[in-house]
CSV table of C-alpha atoms in Angstrom, one decimal:
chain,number,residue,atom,x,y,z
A,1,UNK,CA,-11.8,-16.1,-2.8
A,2,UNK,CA,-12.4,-20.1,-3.0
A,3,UNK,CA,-9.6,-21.1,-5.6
A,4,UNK,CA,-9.2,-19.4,-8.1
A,5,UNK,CA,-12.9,-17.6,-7.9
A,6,UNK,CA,-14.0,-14.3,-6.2
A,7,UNK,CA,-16.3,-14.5,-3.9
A,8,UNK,CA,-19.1,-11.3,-3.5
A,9,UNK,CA,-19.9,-12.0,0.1
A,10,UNK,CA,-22.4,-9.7,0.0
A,11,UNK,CA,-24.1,-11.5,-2.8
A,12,UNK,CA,-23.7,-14.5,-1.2
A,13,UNK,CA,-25.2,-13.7,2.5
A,14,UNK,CA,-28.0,-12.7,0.8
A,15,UNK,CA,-28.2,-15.2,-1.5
A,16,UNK,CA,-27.6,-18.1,1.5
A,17,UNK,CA,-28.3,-16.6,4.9
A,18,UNK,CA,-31.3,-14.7,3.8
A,19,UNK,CA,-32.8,-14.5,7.4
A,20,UNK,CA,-29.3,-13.2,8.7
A,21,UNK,CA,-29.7,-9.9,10.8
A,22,UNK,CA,-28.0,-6.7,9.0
A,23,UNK,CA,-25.9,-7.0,12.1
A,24,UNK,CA,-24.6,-10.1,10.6
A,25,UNK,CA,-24.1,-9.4,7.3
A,26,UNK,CA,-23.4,-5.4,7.1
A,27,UNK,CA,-19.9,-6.2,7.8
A,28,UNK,CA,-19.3,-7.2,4.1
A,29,UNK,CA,-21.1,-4.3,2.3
A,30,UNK,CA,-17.2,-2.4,2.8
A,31,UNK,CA,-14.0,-3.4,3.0
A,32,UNK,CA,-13.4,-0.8,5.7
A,33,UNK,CA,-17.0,-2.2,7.4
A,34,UNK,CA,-15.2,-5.0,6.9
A,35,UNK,CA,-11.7,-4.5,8.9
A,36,UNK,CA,-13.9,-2.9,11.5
A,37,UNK,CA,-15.9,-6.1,12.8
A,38,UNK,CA,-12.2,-7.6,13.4
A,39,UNK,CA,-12.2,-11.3,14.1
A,40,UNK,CA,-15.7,-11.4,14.4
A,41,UNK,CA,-16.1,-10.3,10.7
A,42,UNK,CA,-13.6,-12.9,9.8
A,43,UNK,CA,-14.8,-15.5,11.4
A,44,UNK,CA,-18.2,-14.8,9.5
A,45,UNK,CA,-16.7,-14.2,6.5
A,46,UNK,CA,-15.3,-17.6,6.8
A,47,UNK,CA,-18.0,-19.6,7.3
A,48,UNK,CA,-19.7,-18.0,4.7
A,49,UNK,CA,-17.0,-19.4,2.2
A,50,UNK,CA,-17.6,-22.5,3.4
A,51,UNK,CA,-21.4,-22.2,2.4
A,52,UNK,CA,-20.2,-21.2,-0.6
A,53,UNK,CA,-18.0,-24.2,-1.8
A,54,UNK,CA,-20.6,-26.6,-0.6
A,55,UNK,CA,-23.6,-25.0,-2.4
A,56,UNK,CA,-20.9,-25.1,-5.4
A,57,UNK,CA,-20.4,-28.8,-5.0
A,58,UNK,CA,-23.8,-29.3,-4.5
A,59,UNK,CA,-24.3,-28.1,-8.3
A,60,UNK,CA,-26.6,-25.0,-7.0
A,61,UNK,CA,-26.7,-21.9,-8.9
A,62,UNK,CA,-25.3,-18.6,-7.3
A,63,UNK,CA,-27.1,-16.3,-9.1
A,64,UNK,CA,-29.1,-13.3,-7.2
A,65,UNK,CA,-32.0,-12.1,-8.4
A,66,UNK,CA,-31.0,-9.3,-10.5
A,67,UNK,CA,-28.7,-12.1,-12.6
A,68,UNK,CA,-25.2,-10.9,-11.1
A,69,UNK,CA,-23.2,-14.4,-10.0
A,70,UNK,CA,-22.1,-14.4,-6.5
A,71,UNK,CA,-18.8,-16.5,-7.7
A,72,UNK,CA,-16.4,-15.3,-10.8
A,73,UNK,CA,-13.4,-15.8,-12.5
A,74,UNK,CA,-10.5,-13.6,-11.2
A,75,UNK,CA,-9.6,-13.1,-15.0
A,76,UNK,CA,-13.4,-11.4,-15.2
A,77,UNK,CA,-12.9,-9.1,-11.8
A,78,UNK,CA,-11.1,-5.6,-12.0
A,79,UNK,CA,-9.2,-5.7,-8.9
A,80,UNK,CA,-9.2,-2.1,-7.3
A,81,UNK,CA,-7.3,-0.7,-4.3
A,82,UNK,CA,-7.9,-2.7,-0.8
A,83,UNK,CA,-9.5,0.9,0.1
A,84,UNK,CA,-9.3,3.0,-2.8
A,85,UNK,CA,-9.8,6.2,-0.5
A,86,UNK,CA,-7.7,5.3,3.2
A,87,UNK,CA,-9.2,7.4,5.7
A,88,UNK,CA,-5.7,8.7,6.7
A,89,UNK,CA,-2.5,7.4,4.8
A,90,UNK,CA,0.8,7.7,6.5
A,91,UNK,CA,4.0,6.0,5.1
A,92,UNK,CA,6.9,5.7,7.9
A,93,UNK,CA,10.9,5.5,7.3
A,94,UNK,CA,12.3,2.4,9.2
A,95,UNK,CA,14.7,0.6,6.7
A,96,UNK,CA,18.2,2.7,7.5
A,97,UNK,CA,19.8,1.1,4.5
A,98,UNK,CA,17.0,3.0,2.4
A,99,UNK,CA,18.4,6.6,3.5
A,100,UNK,CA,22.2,5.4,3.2
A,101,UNK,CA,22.0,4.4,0.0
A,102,UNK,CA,20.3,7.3,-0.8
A,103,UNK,CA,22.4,9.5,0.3
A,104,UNK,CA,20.9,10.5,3.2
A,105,UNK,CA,21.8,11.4,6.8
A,106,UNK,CA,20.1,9.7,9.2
A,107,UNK,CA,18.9,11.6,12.0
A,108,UNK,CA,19.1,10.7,15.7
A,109,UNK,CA,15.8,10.5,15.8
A,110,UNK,CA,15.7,7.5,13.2
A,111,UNK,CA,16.7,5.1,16.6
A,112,UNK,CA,13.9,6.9,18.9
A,113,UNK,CA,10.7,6.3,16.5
A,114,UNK,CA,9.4,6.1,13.5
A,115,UNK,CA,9.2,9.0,11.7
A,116,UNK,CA,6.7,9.1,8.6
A,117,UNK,CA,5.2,11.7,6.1
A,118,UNK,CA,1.3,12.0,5.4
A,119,UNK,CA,0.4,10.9,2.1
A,120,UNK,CA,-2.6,12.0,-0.6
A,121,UNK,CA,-5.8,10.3,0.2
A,122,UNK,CA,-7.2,10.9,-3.0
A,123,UNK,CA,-4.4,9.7,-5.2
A,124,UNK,CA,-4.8,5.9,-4.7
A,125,UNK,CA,-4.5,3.3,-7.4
A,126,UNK,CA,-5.0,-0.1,-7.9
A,127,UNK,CA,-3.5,-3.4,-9.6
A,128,UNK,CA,-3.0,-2.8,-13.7
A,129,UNK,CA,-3.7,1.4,-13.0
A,130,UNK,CA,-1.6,3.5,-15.0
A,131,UNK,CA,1.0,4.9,-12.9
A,132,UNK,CA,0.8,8.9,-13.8
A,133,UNK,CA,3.7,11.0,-15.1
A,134,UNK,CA,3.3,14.5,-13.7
A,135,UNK,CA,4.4,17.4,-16.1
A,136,UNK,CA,7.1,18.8,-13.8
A,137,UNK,CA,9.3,15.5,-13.2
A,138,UNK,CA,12.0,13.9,-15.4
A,139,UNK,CA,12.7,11.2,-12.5
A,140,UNK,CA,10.3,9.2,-11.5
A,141,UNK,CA,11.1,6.6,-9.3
A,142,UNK,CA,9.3,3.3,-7.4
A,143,UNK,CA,9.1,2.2,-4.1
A,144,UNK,CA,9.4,-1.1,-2.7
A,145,UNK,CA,7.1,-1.0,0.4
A,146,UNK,CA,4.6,-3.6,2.6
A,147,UNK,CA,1.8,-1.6,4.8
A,148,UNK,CA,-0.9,-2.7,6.9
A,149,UNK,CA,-4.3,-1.3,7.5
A,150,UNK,CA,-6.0,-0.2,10.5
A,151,UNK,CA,-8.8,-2.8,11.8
A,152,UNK,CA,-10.7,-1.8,14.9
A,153,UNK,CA,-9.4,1.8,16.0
A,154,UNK,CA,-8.1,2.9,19.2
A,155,UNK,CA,-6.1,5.5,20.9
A,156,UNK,CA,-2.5,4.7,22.7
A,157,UNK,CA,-2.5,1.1,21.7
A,158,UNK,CA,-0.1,-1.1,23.9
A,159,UNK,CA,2.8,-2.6,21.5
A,160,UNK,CA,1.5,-6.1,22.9
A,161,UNK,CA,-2.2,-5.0,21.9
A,162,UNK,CA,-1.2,-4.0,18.4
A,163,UNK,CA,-1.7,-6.9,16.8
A,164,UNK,CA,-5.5,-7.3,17.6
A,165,UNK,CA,-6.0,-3.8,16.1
A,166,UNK,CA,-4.5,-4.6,12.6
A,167,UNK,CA,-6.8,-5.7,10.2
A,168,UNK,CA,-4.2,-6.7,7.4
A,169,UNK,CA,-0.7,-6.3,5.4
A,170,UNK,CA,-0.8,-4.9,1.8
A,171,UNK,CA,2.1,-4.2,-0.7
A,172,UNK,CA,2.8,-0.7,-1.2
A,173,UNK,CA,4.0,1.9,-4.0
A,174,UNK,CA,4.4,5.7,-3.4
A,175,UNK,CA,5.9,6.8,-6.5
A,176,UNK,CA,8.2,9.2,-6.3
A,177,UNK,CA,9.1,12.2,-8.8
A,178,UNK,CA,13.0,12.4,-7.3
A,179,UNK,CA,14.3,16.0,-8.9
A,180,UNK,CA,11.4,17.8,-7.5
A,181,UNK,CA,11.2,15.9,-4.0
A,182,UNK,CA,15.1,16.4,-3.0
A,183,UNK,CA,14.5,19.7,-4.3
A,184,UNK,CA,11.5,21.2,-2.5
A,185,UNK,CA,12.4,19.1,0.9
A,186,UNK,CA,15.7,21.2,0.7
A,187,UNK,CA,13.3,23.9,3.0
A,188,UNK,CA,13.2,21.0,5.5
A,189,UNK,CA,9.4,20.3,4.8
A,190,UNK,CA,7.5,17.9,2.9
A,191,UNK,CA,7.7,16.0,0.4
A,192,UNK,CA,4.3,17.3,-1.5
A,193,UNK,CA,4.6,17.4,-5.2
A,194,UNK,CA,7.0,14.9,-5.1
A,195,UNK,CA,4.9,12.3,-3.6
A,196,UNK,CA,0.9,13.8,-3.7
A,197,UNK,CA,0.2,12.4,-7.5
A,198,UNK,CA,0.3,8.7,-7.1
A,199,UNK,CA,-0.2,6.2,-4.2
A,200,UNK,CA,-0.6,2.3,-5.3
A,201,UNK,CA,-1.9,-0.5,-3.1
A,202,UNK,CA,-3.1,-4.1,-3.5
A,203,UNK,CA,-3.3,-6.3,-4.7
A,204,UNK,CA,-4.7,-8.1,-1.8
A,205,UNK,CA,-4.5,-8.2,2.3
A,206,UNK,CA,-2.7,-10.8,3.9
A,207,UNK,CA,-3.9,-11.4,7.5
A,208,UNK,CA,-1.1,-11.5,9.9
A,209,UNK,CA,-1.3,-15.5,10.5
A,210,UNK,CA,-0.8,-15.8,7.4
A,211,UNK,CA,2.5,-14.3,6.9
A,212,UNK,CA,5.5,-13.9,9.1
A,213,UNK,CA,6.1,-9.9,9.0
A,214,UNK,CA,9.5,-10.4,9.8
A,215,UNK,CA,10.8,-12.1,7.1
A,216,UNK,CA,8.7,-10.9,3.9
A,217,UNK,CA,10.4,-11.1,0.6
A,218,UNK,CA,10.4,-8.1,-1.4
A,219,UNK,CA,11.2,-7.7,-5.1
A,220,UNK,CA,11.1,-5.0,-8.1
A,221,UNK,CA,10.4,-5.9,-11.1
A,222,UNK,CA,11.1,-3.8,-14.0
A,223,UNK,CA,10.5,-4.9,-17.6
A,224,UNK,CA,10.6,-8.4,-16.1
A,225,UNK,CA,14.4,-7.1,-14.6
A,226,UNK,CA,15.1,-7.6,-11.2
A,227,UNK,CA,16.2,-4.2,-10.1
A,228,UNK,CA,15.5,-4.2,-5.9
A,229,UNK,CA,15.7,-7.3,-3.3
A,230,UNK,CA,14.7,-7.4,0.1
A,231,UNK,CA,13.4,-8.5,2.9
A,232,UNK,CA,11.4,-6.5,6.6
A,233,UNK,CA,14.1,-8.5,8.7
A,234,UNK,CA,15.9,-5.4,8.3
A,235,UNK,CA,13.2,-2.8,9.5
A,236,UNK,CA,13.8,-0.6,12.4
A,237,UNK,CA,10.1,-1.2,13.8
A,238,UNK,CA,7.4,-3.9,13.7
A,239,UNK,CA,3.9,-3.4,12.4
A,240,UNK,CA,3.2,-3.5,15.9
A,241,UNK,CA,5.8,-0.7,17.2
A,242,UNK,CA,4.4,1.4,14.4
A,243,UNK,CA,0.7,0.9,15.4
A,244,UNK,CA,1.4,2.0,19.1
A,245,UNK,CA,3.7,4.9,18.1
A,246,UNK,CA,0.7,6.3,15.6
A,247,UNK,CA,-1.7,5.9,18.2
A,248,UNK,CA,0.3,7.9,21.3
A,249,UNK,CA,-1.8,10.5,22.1
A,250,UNK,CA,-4.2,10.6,19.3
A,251,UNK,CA,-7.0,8.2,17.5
A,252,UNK,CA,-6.3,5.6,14.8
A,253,UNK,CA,-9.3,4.6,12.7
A,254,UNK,CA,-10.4,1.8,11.0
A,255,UNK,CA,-9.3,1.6,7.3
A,256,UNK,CA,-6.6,3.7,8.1
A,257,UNK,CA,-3.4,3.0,5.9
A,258,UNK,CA,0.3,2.7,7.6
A,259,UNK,CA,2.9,1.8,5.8
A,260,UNK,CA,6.7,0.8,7.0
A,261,UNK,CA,9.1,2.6,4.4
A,262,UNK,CA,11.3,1.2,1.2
A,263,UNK,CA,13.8,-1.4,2.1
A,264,UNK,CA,17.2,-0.9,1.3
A,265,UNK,CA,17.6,-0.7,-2.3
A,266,UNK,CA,14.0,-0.7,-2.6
A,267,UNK,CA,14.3,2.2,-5.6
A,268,UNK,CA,15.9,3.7,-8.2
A,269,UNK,CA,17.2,6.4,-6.3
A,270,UNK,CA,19.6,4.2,-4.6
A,271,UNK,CA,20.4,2.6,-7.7
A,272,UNK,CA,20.5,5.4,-10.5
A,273,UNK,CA,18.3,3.5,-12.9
A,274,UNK,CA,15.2,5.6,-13.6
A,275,UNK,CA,11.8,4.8,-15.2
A,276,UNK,CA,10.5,5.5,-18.1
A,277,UNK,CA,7.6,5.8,-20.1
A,278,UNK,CA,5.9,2.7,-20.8
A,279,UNK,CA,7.5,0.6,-18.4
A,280,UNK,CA,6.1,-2.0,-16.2
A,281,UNK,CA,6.7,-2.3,-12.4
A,282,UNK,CA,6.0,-5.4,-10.4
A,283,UNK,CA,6.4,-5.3,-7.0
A,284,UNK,CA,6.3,-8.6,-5.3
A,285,UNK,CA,5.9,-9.7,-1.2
A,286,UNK,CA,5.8,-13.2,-0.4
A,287,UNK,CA,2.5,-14.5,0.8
A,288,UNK,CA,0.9,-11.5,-0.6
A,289,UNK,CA,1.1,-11.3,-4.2
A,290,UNK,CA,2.0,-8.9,-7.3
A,291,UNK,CA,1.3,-5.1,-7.6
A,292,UNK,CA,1.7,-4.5,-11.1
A,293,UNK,CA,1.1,-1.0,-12.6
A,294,UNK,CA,2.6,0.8,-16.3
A,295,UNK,CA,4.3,3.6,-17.0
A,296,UNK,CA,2.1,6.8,-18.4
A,297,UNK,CA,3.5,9.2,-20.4
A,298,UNK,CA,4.6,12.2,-19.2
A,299,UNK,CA,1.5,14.9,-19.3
A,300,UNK,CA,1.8,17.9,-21.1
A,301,UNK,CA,1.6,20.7,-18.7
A,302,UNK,CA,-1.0,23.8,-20.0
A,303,UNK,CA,0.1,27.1,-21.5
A,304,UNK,CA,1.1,29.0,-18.2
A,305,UNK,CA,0.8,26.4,-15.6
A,306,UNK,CA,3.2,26.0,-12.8
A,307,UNK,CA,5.3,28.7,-11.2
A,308,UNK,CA,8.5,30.2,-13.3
A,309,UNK,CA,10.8,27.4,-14.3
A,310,UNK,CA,11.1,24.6,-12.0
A,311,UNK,CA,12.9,22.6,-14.8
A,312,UNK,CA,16.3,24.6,-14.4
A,313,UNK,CA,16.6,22.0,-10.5
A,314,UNK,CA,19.1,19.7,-10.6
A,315,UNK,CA,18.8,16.0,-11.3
A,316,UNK,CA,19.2,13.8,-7.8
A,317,UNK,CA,22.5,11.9,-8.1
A,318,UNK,CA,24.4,9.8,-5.7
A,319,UNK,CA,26.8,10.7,-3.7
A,320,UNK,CA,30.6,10.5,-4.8
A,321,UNK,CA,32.8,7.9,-2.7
């Protein structure tokens, strides 16, 4: 971006380096292309918005040849997903308070490493997407999360090398359907069809020198409500700790998604305050932005769908003190 503009740095490399090698330029065609050519591709990337602003002040028109405009308004760009389809998507529990306050135990392994679930690749959203309201949930819930992506890959990454191999941080929202999650993970597996309909990420990355990941402010918005406050001083792992631990003994990709869990407080779970149709979430990270995403309506299942009655499982509640 250059102000308040997006940028198409495609567009613009050929538009302003027209002699540039594809070698040069390729790295702009994807976001995941992208993350891949690590500093390199920034560094480019860089000095391309540089050209940019100086063509602009130098009153030249942007325009390629088919009439698109290398430079637009944000208020004229849909803003999709960083990567609308991750590579591999993982989502990790370091945040104790999260599990406490919902009730949880926390196992011994909690202290060892972090622990995460695998989540649907093919159920990302973006900024302003409706958040979908599956037919077999009456509690759906947010999640307050930060991730980062996966920038040149590797396989058992030193925690002191991590850094170099993550491209950037995200804010992250794996909406939860509560009654059926507590009650299908009651077999000690999973989540799945609490989790698998809806993943939301964006609305931009954040490189990390441009944030400090240890003290990230997180907030929920609801209606305009602050519901959740928080902050990744209190996470069990860094980003960095994280990468290393995904990487032991198997490959991490570029573009792959790795997110670091809800803070504590981070959803409704812990609070007993539930969605509902039609509202509006905003999750906020400082130095990263707003994820904003409405409510659906809860779909109407077909004539015979499902298996026997799900509906009869009890609501998830909060412990008694």
């Amino acid at each position: 971006m250059v102000g308040d503009d997006v940028v198409d740095l495609a567009g613009a490399a050929e538009l302003l380096q027209p002699d540039a090698s594809p070698a040069d330029t390729g790295g702009f065609t994807t976001m995941v292309d992208f993350f891949a050519a690590g500093q390199d591709g920034r560094r480019q990337a860089e000095d391309l918005l540089g050209a940019v602003e100086k063509a602009r002040v130098a009153g030249r028109a942007l325009v390629l040849p088919d009439g698109r405009s290398v430079v637009q308004p944000v208020d004229d760009v849909r803003i999709l997903a960083p990567i609308p389809r991750p590579r591999r998507m993982r989502d990790y529990f370091t945040y104790r308070q999260h599990a406490d306050g919902g009730g949880l135990a926390v196992p011994p392994a909690f202290e060892a490493m972090p622990i995460c679930y695998q989540c649907n690749v093919d159920s990302v959203i973006g900024p302003d997407d409706v958040v979908p309201w599956p037919p077999y949930t009456d509690q759906l819930d947010y999640e307050l999360e930060i991730g980062f992506f996966v920038g040149p890959g590797g396989r058992n990454i030193r925690v002191e090398q991590a850094d170099s191999h993550i491209a950037g941080v995200t804010l992250f929202n794996d909406v939860s359907a509560r009654d059926i999650q507590m009650f299908e993970m009651g077999m000690t597996i999973g989540p799945s069809k609490g989790k698998d309909f809806c993943n939301v990420l964006g609305p931009v990355v954040a490189t990390l020198d441009e944030i400090d990941e240890g003290s990230i402010e997180l907030t929920a918005r609801i209606n305009g409500e602050v519901w959740s406050h928080g902050t990744t001083a209190d996470r069990q792992f860094s980003f960095a700790e994280v990468l290393a631990w995904a990487s032991y003994g198997e490959d991490v990709h570029t573009g792959e998604f790795l997110a670091i869990g809800t803070v504590g407080g981070g959803c409704g779970a812990e609070l007993d305050r539930w969605l509902r149709p039609g509202d509006v979430v905003e999750l906020e990270a400082s130095g990263i932005g707003v994820l904003r995403n409405p409510i659906g309506h809860p779909e109407i299942p077909a004539p015979g769908a499902g298996l026997r009655s799900y509906r009869g499982a009890p609501r998830f509640t909060l412990p008694s003190s």
